Coordinates of C-alpha atoms in Angstrom, one line a residue:
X7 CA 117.6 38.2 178.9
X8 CA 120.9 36.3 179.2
X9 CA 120.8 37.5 183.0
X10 CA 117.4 35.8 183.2
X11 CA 118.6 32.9 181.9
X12 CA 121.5 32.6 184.0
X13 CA 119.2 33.2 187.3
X14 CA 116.6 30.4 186.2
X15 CA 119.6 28.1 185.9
X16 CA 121.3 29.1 189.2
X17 CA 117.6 28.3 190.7
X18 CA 117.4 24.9 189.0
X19 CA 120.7 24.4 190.3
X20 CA 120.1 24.9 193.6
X21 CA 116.8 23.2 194.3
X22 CA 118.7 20.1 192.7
X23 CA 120.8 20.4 195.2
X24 CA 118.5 20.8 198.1
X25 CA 116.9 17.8 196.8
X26 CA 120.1 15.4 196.5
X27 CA 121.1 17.1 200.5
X28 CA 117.6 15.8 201.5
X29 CA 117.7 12.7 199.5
X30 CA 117.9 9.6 201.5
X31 CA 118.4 5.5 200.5
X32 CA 117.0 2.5 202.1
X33 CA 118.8 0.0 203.2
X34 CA 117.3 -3.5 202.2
X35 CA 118.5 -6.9 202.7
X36 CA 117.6 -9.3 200.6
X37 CA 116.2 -13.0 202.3
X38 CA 114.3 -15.4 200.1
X39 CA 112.6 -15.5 197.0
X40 CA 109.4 -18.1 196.2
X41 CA 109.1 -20.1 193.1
X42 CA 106.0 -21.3 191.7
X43 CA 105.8 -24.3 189.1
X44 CA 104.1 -24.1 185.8
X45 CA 103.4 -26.8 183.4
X46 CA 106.7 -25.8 181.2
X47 CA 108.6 -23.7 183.4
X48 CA 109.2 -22.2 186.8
X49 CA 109.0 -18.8 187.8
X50 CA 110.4 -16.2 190.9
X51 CA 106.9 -14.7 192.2
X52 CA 107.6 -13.2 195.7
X53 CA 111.0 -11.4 197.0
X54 CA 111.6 -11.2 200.6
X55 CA 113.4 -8.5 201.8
X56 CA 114.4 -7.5 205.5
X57 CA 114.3 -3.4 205.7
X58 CA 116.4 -1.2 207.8
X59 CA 113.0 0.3 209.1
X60 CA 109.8 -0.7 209.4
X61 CA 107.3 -0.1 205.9
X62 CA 103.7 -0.1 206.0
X63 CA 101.1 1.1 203.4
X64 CA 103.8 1.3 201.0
X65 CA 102.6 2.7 197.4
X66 CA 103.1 -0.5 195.1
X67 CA 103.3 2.1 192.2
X68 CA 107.0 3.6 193.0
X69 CA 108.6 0.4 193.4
X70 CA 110.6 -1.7 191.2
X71 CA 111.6 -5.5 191.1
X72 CA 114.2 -7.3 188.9
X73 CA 114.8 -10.7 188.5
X74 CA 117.3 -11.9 186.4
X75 CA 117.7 -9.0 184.0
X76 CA 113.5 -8.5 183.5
X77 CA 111.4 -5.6 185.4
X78 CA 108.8 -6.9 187.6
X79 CA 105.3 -5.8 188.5
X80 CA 105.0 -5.6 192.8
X81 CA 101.1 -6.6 192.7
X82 CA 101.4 -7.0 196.6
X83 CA 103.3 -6.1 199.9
X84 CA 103.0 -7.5 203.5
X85 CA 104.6 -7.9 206.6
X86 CA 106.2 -11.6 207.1
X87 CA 108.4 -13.6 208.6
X88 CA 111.8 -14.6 207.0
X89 CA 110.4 -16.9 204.6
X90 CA 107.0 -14.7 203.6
X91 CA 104.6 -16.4 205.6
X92 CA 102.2 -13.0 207.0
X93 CA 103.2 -11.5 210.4
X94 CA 101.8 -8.5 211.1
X95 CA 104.3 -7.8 213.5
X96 CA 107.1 -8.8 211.1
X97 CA 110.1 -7.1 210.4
X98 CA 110.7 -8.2 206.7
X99 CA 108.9 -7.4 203.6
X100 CA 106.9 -9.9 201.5
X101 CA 106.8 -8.0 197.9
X102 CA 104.3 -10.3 195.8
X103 CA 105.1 -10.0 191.9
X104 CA 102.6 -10.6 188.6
X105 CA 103.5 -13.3 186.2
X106 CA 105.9 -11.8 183.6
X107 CA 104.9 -12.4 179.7
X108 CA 101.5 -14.3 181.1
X109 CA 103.5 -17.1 182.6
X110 CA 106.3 -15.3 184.3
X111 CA 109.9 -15.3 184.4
X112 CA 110.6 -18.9 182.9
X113 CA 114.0 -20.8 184.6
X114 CA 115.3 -23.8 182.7
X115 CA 117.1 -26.7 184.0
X116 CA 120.0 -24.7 182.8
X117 CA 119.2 -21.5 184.8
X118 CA 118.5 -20.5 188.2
X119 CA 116.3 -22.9 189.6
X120 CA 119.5 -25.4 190.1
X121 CA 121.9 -22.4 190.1
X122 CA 122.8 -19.8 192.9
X123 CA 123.7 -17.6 190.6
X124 CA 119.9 -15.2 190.3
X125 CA 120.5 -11.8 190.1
X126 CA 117.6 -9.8 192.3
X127 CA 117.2 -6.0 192.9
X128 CA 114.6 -3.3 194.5
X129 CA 114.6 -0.3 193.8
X130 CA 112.3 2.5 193.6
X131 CA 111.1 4.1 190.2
X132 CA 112.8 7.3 188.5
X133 CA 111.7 10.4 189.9
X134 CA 109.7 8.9 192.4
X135 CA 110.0 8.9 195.9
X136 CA 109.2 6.6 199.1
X137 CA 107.3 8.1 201.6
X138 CA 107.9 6.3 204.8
X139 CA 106.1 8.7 207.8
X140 CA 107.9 12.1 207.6
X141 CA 110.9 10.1 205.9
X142 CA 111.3 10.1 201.9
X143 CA 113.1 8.1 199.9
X144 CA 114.5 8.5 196.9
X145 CA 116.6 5.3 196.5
X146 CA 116.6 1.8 197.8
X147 CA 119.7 -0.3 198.4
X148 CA 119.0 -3.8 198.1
X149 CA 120.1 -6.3 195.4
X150 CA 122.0 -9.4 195.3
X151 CA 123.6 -12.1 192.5
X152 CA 122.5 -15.3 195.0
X153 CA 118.8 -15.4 194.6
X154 CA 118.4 -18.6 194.5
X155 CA 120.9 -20.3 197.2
X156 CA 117.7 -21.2 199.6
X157 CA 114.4 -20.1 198.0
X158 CA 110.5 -21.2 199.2
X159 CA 108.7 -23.4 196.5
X160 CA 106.4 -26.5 196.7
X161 CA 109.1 -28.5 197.1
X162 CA 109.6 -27.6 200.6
X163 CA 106.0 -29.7 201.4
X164 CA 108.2 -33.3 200.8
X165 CA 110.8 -34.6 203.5
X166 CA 113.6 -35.6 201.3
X167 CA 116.7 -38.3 201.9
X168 CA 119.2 -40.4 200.2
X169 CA 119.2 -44.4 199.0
X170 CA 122.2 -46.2 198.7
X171 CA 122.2 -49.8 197.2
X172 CA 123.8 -52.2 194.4
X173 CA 124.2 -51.4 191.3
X174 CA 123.4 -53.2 188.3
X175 CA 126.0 -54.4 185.9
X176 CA 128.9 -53.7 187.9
X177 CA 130.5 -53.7 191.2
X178 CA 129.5 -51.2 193.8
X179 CA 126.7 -49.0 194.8
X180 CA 124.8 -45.8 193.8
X181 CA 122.9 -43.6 195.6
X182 CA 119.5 -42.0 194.8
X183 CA 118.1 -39.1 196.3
X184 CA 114.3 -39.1 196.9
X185 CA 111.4 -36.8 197.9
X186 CA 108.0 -37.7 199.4
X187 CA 105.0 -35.8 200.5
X188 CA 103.1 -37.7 203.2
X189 CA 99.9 -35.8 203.9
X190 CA 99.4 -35.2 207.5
X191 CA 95.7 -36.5 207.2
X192 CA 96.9 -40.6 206.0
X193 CA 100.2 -40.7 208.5
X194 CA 98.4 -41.7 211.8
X195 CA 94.9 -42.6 210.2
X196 CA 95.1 -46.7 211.1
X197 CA 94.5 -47.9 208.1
X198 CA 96.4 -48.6 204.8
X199 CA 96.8 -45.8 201.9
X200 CA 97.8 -45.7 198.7
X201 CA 101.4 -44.9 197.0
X202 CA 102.2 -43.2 193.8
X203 CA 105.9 -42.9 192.4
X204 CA 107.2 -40.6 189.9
X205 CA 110.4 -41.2 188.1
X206 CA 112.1 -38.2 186.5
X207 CA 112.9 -37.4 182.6
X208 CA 116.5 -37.3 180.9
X209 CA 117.1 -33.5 182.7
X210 CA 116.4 -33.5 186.1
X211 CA 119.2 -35.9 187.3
X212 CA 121.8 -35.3 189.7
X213 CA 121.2 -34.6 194.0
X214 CA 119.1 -32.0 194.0
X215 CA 115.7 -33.4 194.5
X216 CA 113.7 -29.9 193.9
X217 CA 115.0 -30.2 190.4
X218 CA 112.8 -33.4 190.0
X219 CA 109.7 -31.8 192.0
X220 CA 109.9 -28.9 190.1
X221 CA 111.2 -29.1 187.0
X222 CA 108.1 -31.4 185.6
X223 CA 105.8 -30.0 187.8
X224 CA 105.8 -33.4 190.0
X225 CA 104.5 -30.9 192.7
X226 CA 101.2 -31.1 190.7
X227 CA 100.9 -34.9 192.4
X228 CA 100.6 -33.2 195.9
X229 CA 98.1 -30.5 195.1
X230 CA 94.2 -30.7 196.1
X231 CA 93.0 -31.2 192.6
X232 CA 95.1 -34.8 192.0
X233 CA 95.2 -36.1 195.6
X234 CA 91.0 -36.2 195.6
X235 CA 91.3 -38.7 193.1
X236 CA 92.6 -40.8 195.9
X237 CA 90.8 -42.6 198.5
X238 CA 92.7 -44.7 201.7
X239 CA 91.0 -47.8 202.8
X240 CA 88.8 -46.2 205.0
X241 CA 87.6 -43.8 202.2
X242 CA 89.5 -40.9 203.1
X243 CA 91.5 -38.8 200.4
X244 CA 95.0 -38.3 199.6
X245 CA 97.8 -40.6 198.7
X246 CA 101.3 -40.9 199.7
X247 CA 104.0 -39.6 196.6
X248 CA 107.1 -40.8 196.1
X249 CA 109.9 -39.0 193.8
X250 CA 113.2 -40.6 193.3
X251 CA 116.1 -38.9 191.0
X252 CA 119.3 -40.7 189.6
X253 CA 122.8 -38.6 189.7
X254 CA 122.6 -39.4 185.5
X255 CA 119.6 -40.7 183.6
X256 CA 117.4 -44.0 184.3
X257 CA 119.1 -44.9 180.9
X258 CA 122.6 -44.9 181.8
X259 CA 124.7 -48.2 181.3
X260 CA 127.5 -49.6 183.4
X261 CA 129.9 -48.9 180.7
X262 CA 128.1 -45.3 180.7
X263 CA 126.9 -45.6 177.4
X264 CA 122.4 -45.1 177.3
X265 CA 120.4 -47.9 176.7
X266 CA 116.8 -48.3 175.1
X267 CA 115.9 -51.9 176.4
X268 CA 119.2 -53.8 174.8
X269 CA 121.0 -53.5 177.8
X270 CA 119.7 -52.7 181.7
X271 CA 119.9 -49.8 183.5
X272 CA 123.0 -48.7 186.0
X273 CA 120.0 -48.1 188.4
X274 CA 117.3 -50.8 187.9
X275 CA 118.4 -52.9 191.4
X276 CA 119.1 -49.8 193.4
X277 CA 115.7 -48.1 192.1
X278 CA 113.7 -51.4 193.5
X279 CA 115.6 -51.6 196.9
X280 CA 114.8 -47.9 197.5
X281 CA 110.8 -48.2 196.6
X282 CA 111.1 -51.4 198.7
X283 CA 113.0 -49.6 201.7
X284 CA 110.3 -47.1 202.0
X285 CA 107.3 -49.2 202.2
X286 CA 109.4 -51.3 204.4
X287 CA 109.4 -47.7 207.2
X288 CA 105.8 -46.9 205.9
X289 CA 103.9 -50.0 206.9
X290 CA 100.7 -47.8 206.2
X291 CA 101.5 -47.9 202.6
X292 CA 99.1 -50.2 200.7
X293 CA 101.2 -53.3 199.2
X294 CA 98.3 -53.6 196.9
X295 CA 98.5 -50.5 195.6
X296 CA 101.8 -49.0 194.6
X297 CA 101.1 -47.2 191.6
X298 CA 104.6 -46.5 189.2
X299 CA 104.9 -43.7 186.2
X300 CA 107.4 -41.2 185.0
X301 CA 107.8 -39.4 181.9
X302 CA 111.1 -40.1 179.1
X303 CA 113.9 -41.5 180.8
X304 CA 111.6 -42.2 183.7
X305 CA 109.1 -43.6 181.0
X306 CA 111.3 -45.4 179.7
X307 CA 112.2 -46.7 183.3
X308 CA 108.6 -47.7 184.1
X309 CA 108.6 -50.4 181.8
X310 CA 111.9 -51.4 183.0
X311 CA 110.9 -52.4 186.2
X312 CA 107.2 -53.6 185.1
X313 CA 109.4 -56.5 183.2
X314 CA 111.9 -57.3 185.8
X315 CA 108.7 -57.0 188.3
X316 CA 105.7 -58.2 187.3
X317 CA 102.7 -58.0 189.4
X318 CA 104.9 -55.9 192.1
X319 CA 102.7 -52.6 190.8
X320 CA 99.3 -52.3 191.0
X321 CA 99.0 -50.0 187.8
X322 CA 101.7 -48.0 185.9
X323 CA 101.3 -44.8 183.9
X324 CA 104.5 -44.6 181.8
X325 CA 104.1 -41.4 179.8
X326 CA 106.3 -40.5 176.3
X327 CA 108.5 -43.7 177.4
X328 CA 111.7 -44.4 175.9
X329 CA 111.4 -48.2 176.0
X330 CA 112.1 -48.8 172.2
X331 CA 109.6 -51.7 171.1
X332 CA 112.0 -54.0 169.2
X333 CA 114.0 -54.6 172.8
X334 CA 110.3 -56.3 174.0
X335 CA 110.3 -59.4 173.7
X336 CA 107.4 -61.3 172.7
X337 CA 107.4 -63.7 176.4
X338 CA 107.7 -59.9 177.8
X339 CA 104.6 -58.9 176.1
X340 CA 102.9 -61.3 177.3
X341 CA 104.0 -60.4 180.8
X342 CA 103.0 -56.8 180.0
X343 CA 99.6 -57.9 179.0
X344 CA 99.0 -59.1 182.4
X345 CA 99.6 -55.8 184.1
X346 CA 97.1 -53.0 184.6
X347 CA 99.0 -49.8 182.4
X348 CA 97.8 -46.3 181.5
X349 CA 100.4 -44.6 178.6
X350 CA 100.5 -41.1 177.6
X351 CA 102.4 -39.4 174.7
X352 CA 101.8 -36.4 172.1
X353 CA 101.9 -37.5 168.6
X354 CA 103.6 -34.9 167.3
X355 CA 106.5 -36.0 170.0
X356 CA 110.2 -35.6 167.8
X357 CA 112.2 -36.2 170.7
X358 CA 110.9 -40.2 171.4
X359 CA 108.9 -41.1 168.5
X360 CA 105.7 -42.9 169.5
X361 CA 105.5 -44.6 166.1
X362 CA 109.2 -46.8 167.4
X363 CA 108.0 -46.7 171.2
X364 CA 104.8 -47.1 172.7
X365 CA 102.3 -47.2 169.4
X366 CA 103.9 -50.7 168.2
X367 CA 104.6 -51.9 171.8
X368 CA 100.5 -51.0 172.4
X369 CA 99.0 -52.6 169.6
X370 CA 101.3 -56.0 170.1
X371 CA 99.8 -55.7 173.5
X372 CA 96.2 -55.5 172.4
X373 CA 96.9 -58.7 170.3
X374 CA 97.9 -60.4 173.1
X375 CA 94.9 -60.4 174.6
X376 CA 95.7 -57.3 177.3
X377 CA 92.6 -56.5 179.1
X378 CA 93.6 -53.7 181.3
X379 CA 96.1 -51.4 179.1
X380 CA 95.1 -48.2 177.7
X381 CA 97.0 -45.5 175.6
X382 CA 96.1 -41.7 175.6
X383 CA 97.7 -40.7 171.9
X384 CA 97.2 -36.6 172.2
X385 CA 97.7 -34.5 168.7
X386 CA 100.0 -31.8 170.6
X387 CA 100.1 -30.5 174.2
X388 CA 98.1 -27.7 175.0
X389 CA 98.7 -25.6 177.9
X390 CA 96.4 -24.7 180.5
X391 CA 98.1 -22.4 182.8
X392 CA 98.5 -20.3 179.5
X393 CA 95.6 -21.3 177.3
X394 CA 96.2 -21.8 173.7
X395 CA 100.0 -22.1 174.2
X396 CA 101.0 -25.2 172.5
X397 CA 103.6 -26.4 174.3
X398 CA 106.8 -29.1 172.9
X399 CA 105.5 -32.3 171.5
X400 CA 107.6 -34.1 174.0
X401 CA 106.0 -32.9 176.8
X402 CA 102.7 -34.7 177.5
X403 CA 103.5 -35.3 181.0
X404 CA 102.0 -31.9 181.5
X405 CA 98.8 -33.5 180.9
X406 CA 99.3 -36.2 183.4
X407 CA 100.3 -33.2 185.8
X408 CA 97.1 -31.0 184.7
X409 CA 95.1 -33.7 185.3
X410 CA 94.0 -33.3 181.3
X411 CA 94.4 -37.1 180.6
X412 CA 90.9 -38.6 180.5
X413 CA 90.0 -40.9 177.2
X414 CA 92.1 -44.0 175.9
X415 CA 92.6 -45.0 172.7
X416 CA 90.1 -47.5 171.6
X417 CA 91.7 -51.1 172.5
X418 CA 92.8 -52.6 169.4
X419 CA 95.7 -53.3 167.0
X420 CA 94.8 -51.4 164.6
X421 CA 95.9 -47.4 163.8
X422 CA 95.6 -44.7 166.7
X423 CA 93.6 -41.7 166.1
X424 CA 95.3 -38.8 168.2
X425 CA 92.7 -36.9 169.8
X426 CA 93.1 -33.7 172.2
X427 CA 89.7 -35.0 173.6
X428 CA 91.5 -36.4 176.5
X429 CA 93.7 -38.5 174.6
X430 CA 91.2 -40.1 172.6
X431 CA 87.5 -41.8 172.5
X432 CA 86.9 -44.8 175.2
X433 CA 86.6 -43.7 179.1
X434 CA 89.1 -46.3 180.9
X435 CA 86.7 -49.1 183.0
X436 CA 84.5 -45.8 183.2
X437 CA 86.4 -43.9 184.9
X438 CA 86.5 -39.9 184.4
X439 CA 90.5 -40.1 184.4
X440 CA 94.0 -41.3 184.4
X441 CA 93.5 -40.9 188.4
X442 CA 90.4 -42.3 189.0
X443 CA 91.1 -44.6 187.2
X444 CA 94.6 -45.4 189.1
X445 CA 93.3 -45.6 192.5
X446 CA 91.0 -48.1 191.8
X447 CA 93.5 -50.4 190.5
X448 CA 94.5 -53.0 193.3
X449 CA 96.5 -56.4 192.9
X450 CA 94.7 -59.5 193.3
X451 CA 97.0 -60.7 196.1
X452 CA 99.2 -59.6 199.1
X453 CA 102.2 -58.5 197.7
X454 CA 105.1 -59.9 198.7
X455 CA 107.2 -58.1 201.8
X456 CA 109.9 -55.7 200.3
X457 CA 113.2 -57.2 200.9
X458 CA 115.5 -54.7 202.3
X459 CA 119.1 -53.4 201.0
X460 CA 121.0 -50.5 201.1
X461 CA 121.5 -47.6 203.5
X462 CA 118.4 -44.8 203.8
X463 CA 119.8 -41.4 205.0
X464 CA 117.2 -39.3 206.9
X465 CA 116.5 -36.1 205.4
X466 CA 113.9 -33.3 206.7
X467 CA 110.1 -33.2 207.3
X468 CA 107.9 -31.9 205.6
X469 CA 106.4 -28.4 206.8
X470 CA 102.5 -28.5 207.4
X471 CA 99.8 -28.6 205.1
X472 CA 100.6 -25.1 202.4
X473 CA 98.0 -22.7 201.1
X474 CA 97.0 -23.3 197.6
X475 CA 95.4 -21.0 195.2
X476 CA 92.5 -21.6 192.9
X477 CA 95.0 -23.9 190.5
X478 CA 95.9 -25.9 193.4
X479 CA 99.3 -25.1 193.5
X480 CA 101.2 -23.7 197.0
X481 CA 100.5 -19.3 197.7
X482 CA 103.6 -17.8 199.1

């Protein structure tokens, strides 16, 4: 028996050995990843590799992706081009991969997204092997810790450049960095279209623009769904977007202190020269109708510049601003009731309370006799790329951004009712939504000619029209 014994594990041995002789690794190299934007986070959903030899009908089920420390599903593989755009006569690997956790792998304005630093890895499955033509493999080489120095996202559908120009409250000049998407349809049309700017929240500062674009889901602005809302003056769809990012935070002071009214913003001259400087090189951008939002700090720096200029915007949309309502003066109300103004926040919002902000600063605008402002007062944010997620109080630009924000507050001084009917009970002017009702917001007059100042530096153009799935956002 023991002899037996000793034979069977001789025999093991052996064929284990025949089968590490005859096992082979592929050699991958790793080339791009593509990022899709969600409503509260971002996520890696296609690697691109670049294989030693060429792969086709590979089984999905013996292969495995990492990102970042988390095993990923491969739901799809193709032949591509560098960046994983289909080429059936390719030489790289597209590996498409399902959302992790219903959303997929989340990156925070602390991670990855802003970060070289992405770990990535293929490999194939334990105990399985690649069959590649008469060739097998049991092992793929193919990994790296720089996912995320140049990766493929919605981002890349905006040319992007720098601003510089005077500061305010001190001596010198900043630069912004800015991002715009100029459908290809409204650049050569003739005629005059419209123009909607976003300005970012207290987190996406600094020079990277894609952290603007991406990490509110801004891209949401360029997608199908928003831009019909739109119309150029000779009826077509689409209108131009304009994104512009600090270094620091629309808030920040000379003295680098923040502000919430009492004292202006580092960037409020440098913000108007750059809006100015690029209608200035657009001359197709509508005067009339230059529409202005952004969520928190970029909120907060919507009403800025609706104070310092009045009837420069044709409408504003300032959502969960950070313009405290005791730093409004009462001749500034008055001002502010003169404008046409759309504001969105979540009632259950901890990190700016609506009750100090844009609640008092609403109903002291409704008492002085505003005709055209309108405030959507939701109980919490609900998701809709995840439905039934309820997502941070603070947050309600996601329904600006899933084009959620249809009902207004009824227009009076008295106590809001927050309602996640659209925001609440009256339908804007009749209009279906925030959008809607946007583009058909126009000043009276000719708007005065921007006056230029500061230095633009060029930046690149913006790729051809990308492929959007059935949410409208970008398919890699």
């Amino acid at each position: 028996m023991n002899n037996i014994k000793l034979f069977a594990a001789a025999a093991v041995a052996a064929f284990s050995a025949v089968l590490s002789a005859n096992a082979q690794t592929l050699k991958m190299e790793p080339q791009k990843l593509g990022v899709t934007t969600y409503e509260a986070s971002q996520a890696v959903n296609l690697v691109v590799v670049k294989p030693e030899i060429k792969l086709t009908n590979i089984d999905l089920s013996v292969l495995t992706v990492n990102t970042n420390g988390t095993e990923r599903e491969v739901i799809s593989c193709y032949p591509s081009d560098s960046r994983g755009d289909f080429n059936p006569e390719g030489e790289y690997l597209a590996l498409g991969l399902a959302r992790a956790n219903g959303r997929g792998i989340g990156l925070s304005k602390a991670g990855a997204i802003y970060n070289d630093a992405y770990k990535v890895s293929v490999g194939i499955k334990p105990g399985k092997t690649l069959k590649v033509g008469k060739q097998k493999f049991t092992a793929i080489e193919c990994s790296t810790e720089k996912g995320l120095v140049d990766f493929r996202s919605e981002a890349d559908y905006f040319s992007k450049g720098q601003f510089t120009g005077k500061s305010t409250g001190k001596v010198g000049d900043e630069t912004l960095t800015w991002a715009a998407y100029e459908p290809n349809s409204l650049k050569n049309d003739g005629v005059k279209n419209p123009l909607v700017i976003w300005v970012h929240g207290g987190g996406e500062g600094g020079t990277d623009v894609a952290i603007t674009l991406l990490g509110n889901e801004v891209v949401a602005l360029a997608r199908p769904q928003i831009q019909n809302h739109f119309t150029s003056e000779n009826g077509a769809n689409g209108a131009y977007i304009l994104s512009i990012q600090c270094p620091t935070a629309w808030m920040r002071v000379a003295n680098g202190s923040s502000t919430h009214g009492d004292y202006p913003s580092l960037y409020s001259d440098v913000l108007k020269s750059c809006i100015d400087n690029y209608v200035a090189e657009h001359p197709d951008v509508d005067r009339n109708r230059i529409y202005l939002g952004g969520c928190s700090n970029g909120g907060y720096m919507t009403m800025n510049m609706l104070i310092r200029h009045p009837h420069f915007f044709a409408a504003a949309y300032p959502t969960c601003e950070a313009y405290a309502d005791v730093n409004i003066s009462d001749v500034q109300i008055k001002q502010l009731a003169e404008e046409n103004i759309w504001i969105v926040q979540s009632y259950d919002d901890t990190t700016v309370d609506p009750k100090t902000h844009c609640i008092p600063t609403f109903q002291r605008l409704m008492k002085a006799g505003a005709k055209n402002v309108w405030m959507s007062m939701f109980e919490n944010v609900q998701g809709v790329d995840n439905p039934g997620t309820k997502l941070m109080g603070h947050f309600s630009w996601a329904n600006v951004f899933n084009d959620t924000v249809t009902m207004s507050q009824e227009q009076s001084d008295g106590d809001v009712k927050p309602s996640n009917n659209g925001g609440g009970s009256v339908a804007p002017q009749d209009h279906a939504n925030l959008f809607e009702w946007m583009n058909a917001q126009s000043l009276p007059v000719q708007a005065p000619a921007p006056q230029m100042g500061g230095q633009r530096q060029g930046g690149n153009q913006r790729p051809g029209a990308g492929r959007y799935d059935e949410q409208g956002r970008a398919r890699y």
